[in-house]
Short mmCIF file of N, CA and C in Angstrom, two decimals:
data_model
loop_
_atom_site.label_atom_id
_atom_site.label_comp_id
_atom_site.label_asym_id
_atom_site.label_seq_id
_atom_site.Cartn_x
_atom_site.Cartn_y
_atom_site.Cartn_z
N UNK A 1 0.84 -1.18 0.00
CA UNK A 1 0.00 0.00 0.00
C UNK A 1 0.89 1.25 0.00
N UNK A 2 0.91 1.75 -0.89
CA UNK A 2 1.36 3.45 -1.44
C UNK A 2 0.95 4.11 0.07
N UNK A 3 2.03 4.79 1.02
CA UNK A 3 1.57 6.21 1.60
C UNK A 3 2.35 7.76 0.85
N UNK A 4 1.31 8.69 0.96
CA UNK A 4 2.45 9.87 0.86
C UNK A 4 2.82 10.60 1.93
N UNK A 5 4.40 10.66 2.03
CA UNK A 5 5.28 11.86 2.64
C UNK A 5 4.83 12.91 2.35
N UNK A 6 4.64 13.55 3.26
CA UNK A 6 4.47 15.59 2.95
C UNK A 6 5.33 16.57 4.17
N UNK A 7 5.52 17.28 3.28
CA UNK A 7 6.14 18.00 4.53
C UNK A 7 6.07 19.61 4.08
N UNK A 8 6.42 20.66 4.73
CA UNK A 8 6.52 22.07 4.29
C UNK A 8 7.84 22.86 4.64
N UNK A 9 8.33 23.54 3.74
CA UNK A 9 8.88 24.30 4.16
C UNK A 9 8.91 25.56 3.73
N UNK A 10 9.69 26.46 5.08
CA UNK A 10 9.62 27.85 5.03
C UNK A 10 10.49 28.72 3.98
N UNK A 11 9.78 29.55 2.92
CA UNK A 11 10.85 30.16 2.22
C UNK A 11 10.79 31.47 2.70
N UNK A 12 10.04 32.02 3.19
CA UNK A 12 9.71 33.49 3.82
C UNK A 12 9.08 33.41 4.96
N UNK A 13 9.40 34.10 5.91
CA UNK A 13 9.19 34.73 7.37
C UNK A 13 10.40 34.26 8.59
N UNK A 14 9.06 34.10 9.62
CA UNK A 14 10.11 34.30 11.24
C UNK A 14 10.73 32.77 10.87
N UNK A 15 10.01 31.70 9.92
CA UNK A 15 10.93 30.36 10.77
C UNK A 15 11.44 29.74 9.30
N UNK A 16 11.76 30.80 8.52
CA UNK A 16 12.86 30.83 6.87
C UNK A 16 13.73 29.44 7.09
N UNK A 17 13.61 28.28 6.08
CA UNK A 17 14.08 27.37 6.15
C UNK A 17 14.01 26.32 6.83
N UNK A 18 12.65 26.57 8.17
CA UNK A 18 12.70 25.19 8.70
C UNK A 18 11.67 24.35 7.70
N UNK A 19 11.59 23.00 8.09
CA UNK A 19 10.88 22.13 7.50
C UNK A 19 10.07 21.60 8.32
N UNK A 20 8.64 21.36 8.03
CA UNK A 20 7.71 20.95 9.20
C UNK A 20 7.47 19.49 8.15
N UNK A 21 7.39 17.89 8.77
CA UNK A 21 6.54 17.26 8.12
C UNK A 21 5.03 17.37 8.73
N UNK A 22 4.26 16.67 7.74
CA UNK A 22 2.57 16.61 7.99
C UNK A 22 2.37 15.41 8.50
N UNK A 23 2.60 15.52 9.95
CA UNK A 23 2.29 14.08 10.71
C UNK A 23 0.60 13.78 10.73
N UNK A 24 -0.03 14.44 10.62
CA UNK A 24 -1.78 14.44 11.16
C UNK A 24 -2.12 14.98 10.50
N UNK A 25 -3.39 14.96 10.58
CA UNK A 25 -4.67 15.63 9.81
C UNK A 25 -5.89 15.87 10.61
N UNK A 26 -6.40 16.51 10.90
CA UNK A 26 -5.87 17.96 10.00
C UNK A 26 -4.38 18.57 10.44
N UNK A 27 -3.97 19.87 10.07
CA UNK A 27 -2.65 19.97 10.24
C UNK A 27 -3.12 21.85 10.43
N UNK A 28 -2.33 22.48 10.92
CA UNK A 28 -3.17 23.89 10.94
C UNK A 28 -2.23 24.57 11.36
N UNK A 29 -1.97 25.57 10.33
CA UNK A 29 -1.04 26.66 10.46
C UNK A 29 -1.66 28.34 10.73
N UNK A 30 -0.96 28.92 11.41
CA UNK A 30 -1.69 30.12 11.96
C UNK A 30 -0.88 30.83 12.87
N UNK A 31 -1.14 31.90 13.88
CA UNK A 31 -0.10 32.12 14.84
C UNK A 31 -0.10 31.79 16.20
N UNK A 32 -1.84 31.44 16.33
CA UNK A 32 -1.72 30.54 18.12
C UNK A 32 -0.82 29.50 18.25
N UNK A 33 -0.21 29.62 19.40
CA UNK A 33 0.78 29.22 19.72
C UNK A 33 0.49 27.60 20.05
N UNK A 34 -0.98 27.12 19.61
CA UNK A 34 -1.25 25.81 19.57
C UNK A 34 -1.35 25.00 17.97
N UNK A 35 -0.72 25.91 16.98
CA UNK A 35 -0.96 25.51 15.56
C UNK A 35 0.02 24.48 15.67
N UNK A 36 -0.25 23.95 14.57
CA UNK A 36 0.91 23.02 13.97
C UNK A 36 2.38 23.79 13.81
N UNK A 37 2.17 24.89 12.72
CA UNK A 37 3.28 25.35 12.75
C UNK A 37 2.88 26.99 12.89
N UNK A 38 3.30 27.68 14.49
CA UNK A 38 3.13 28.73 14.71
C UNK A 38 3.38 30.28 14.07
N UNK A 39 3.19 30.96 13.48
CA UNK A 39 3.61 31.72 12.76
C UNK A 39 3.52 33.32 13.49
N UNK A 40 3.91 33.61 14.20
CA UNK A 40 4.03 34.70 14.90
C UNK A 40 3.95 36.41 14.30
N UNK A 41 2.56 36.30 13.84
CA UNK A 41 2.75 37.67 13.04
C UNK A 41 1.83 37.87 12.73
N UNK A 42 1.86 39.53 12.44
CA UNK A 42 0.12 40.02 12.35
C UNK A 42 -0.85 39.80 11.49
N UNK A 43 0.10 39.52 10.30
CA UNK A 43 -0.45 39.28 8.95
C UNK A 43 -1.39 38.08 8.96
N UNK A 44 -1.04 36.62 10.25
CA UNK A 44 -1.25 35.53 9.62
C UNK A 44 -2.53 35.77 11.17
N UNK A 45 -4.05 35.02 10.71
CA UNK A 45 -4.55 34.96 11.85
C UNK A 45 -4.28 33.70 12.42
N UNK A 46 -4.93 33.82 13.70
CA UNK A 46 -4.79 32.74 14.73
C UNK A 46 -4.59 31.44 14.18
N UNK A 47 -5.89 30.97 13.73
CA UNK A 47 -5.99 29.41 12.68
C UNK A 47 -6.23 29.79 11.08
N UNK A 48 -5.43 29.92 10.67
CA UNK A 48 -5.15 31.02 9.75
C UNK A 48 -5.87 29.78 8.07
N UNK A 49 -5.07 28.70 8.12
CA UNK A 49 -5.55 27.64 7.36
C UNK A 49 -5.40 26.09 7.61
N UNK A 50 -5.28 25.08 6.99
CA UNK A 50 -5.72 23.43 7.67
C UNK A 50 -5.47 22.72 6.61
N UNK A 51 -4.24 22.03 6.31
CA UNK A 51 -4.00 21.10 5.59
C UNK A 51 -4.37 19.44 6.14
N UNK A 52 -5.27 19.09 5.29
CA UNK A 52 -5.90 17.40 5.77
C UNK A 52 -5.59 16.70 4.39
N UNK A 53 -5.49 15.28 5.14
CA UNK A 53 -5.55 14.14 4.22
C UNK A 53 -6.71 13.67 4.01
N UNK A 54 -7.27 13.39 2.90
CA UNK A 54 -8.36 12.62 2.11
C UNK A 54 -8.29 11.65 1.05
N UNK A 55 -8.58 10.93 0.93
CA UNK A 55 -8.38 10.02 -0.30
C UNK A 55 -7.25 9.62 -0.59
N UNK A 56 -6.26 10.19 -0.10
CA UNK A 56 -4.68 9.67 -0.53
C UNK A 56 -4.60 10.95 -1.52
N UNK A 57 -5.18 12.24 -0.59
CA UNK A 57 -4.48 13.44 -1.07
C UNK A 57 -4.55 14.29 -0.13
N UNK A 58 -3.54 15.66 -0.35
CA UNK A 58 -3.71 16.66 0.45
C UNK A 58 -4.46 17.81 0.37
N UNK A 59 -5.28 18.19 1.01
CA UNK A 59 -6.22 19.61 0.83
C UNK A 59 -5.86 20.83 1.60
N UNK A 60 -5.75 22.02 1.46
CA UNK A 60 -5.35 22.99 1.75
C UNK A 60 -7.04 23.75 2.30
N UNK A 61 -7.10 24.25 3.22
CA UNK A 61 -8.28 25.22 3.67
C UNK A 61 -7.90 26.52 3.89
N UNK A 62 -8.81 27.51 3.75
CA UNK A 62 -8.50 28.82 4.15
C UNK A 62 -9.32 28.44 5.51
N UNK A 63 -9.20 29.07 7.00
CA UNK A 63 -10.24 29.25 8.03
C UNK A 63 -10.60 30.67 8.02
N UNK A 64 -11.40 31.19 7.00
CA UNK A 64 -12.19 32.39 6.90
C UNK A 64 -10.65 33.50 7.89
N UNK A 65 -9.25 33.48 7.42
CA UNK A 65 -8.41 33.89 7.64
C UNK A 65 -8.60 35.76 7.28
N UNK A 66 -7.79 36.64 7.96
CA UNK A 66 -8.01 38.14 7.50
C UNK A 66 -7.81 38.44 6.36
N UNK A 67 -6.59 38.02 6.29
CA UNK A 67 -5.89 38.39 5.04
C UNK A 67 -5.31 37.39 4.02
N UNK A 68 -6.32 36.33 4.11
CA UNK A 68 -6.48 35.07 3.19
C UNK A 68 -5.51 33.95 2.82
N UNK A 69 -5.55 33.05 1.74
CA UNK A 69 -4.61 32.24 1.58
C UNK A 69 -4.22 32.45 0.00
N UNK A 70 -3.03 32.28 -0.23
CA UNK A 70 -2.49 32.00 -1.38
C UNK A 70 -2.16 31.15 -2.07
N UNK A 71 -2.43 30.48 -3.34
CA UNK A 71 -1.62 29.05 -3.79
C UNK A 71 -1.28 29.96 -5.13
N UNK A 72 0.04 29.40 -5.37
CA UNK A 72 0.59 29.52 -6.61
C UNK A 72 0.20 30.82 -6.99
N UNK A 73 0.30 32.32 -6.07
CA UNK A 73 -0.32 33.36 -6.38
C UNK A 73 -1.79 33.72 -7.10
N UNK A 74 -2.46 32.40 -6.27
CA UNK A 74 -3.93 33.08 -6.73
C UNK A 74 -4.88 32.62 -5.68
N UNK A 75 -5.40 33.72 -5.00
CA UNK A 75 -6.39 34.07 -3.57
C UNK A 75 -7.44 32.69 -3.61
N UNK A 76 -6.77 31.53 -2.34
CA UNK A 76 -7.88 30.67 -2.24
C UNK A 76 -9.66 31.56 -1.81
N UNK A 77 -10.97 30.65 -1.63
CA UNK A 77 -12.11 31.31 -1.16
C UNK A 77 -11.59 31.46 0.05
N UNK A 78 -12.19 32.31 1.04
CA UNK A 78 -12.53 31.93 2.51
C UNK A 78 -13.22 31.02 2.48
N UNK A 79 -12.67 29.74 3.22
CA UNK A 79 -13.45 28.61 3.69
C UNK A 79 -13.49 27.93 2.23
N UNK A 80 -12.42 27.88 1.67
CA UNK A 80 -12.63 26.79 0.30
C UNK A 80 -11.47 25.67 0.41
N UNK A 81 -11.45 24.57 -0.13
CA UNK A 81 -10.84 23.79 -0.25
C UNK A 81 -10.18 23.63 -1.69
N UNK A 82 -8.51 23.36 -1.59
CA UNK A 82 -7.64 22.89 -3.05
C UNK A 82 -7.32 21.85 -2.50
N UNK A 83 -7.26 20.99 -3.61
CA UNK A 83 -5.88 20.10 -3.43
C UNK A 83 -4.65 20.57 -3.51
N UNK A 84 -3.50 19.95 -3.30
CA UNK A 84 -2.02 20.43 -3.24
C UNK A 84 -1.56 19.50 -3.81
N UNK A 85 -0.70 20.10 -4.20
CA UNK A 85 -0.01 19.27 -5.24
C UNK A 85 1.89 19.71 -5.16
N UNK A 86 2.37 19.25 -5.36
CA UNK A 86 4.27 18.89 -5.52
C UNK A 86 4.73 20.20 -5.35
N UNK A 87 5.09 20.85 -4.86
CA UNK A 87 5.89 22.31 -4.80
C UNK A 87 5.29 23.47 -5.13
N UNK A 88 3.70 22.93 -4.65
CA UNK A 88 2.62 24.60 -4.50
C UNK A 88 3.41 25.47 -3.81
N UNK A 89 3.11 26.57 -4.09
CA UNK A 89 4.07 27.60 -2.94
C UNK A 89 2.48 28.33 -2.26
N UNK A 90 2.74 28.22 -0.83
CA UNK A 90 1.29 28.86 0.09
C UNK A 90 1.73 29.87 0.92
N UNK A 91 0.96 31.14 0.44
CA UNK A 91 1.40 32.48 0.91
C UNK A 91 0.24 32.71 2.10
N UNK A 92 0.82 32.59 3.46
CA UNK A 92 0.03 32.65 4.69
C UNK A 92 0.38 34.18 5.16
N UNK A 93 -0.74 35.08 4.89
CA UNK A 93 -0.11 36.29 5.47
C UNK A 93 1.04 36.89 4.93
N UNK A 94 2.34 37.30 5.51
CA UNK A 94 3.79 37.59 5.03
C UNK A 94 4.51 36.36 4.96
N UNK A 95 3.74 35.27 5.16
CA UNK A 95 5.01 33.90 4.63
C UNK A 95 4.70 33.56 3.83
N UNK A 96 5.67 32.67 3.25
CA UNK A 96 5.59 31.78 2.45
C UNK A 96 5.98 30.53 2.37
N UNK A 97 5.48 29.26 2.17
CA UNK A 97 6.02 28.21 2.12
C UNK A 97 5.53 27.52 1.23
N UNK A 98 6.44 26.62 0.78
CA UNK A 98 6.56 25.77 -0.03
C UNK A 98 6.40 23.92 0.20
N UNK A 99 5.15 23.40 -0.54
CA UNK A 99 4.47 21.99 0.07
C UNK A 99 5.10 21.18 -1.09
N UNK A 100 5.22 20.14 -0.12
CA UNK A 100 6.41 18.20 -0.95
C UNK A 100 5.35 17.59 -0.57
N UNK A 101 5.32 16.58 -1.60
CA UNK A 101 4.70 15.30 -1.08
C UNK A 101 5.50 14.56 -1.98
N UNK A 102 6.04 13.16 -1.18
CA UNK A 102 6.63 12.01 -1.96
C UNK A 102 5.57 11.12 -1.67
N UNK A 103 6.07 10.09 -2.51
CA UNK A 103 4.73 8.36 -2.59
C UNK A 103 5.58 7.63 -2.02
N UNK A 104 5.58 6.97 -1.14
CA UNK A 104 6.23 5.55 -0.12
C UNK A 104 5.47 4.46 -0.58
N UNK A 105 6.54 3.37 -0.77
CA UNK A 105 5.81 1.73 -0.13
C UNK A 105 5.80 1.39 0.83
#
C-alpha cells in the first residue's frame, strides 16, 4: 500500500528554512501558539488555514483567515478547499512556504 510523505517548508518569514513534516490531519497553520506550525505575526490569523488528508491526497483550507490564503499566487475562497499538489508555494499572510509530497511503499 502506497503512503504519501508531505512536509513544508519555510521560504519566507520568522521560521525561513525550517521544515515541518505533515504528521496528522488535520494539520493547521496560523499564529496561536497551539498551531501546527506557529507563525508569529500580524499578517497571519490565529488558525489562519488546515491542511488534511483525504483520499490519498492533500487539501489545503482557508479558516475564513483576514488576510487570506495564497496558492501559486492566486487568492484561495474563505473557507474553500484545493488540493495540493508537488511544490505549490502557500502564501500565509507575510510567509511563504513551499508543500512536498513524496509516494512511499
Amino acid at each position: 500500500m502506497e503512503h504519501k510523505r508531505a512536509f513544508l517548508i519555510v521560504l519566507k518569514g520568522p521560521e525561513r528554512g525550517r521544515e515541518f513534516e505533515i504528521k496528522k490531519s488535520p494539520f493547521i497553520l496560523g499564529r496561536d501558539d497551539h498551531a501546527d506550525i506557529s507563525l508569529p505575526l500580524d499578517s497571519v490569523s490565529r488558525k489562519h488555514a488546515m491542511i488534511s488528508y483525504k483520499e490519498g491526497k492533500y487539501l489545503i483550507k482557508d479558516m475564513d483567515s483576514t488576510n487570506g490564503t495564497v496558492i501559486n499566487g492566486s487568492f484561495l475562497k474563505r473557507g474553500k478547499e484545493k488540493h495540493l499538489n508537488d511544490k505549490d508555494k502557500i502564501g500565509i499572510g507575510d510567509v511563504l512556504i513551499q508543500f512536498y509530497s513524496e509516494t512511499q511503499s
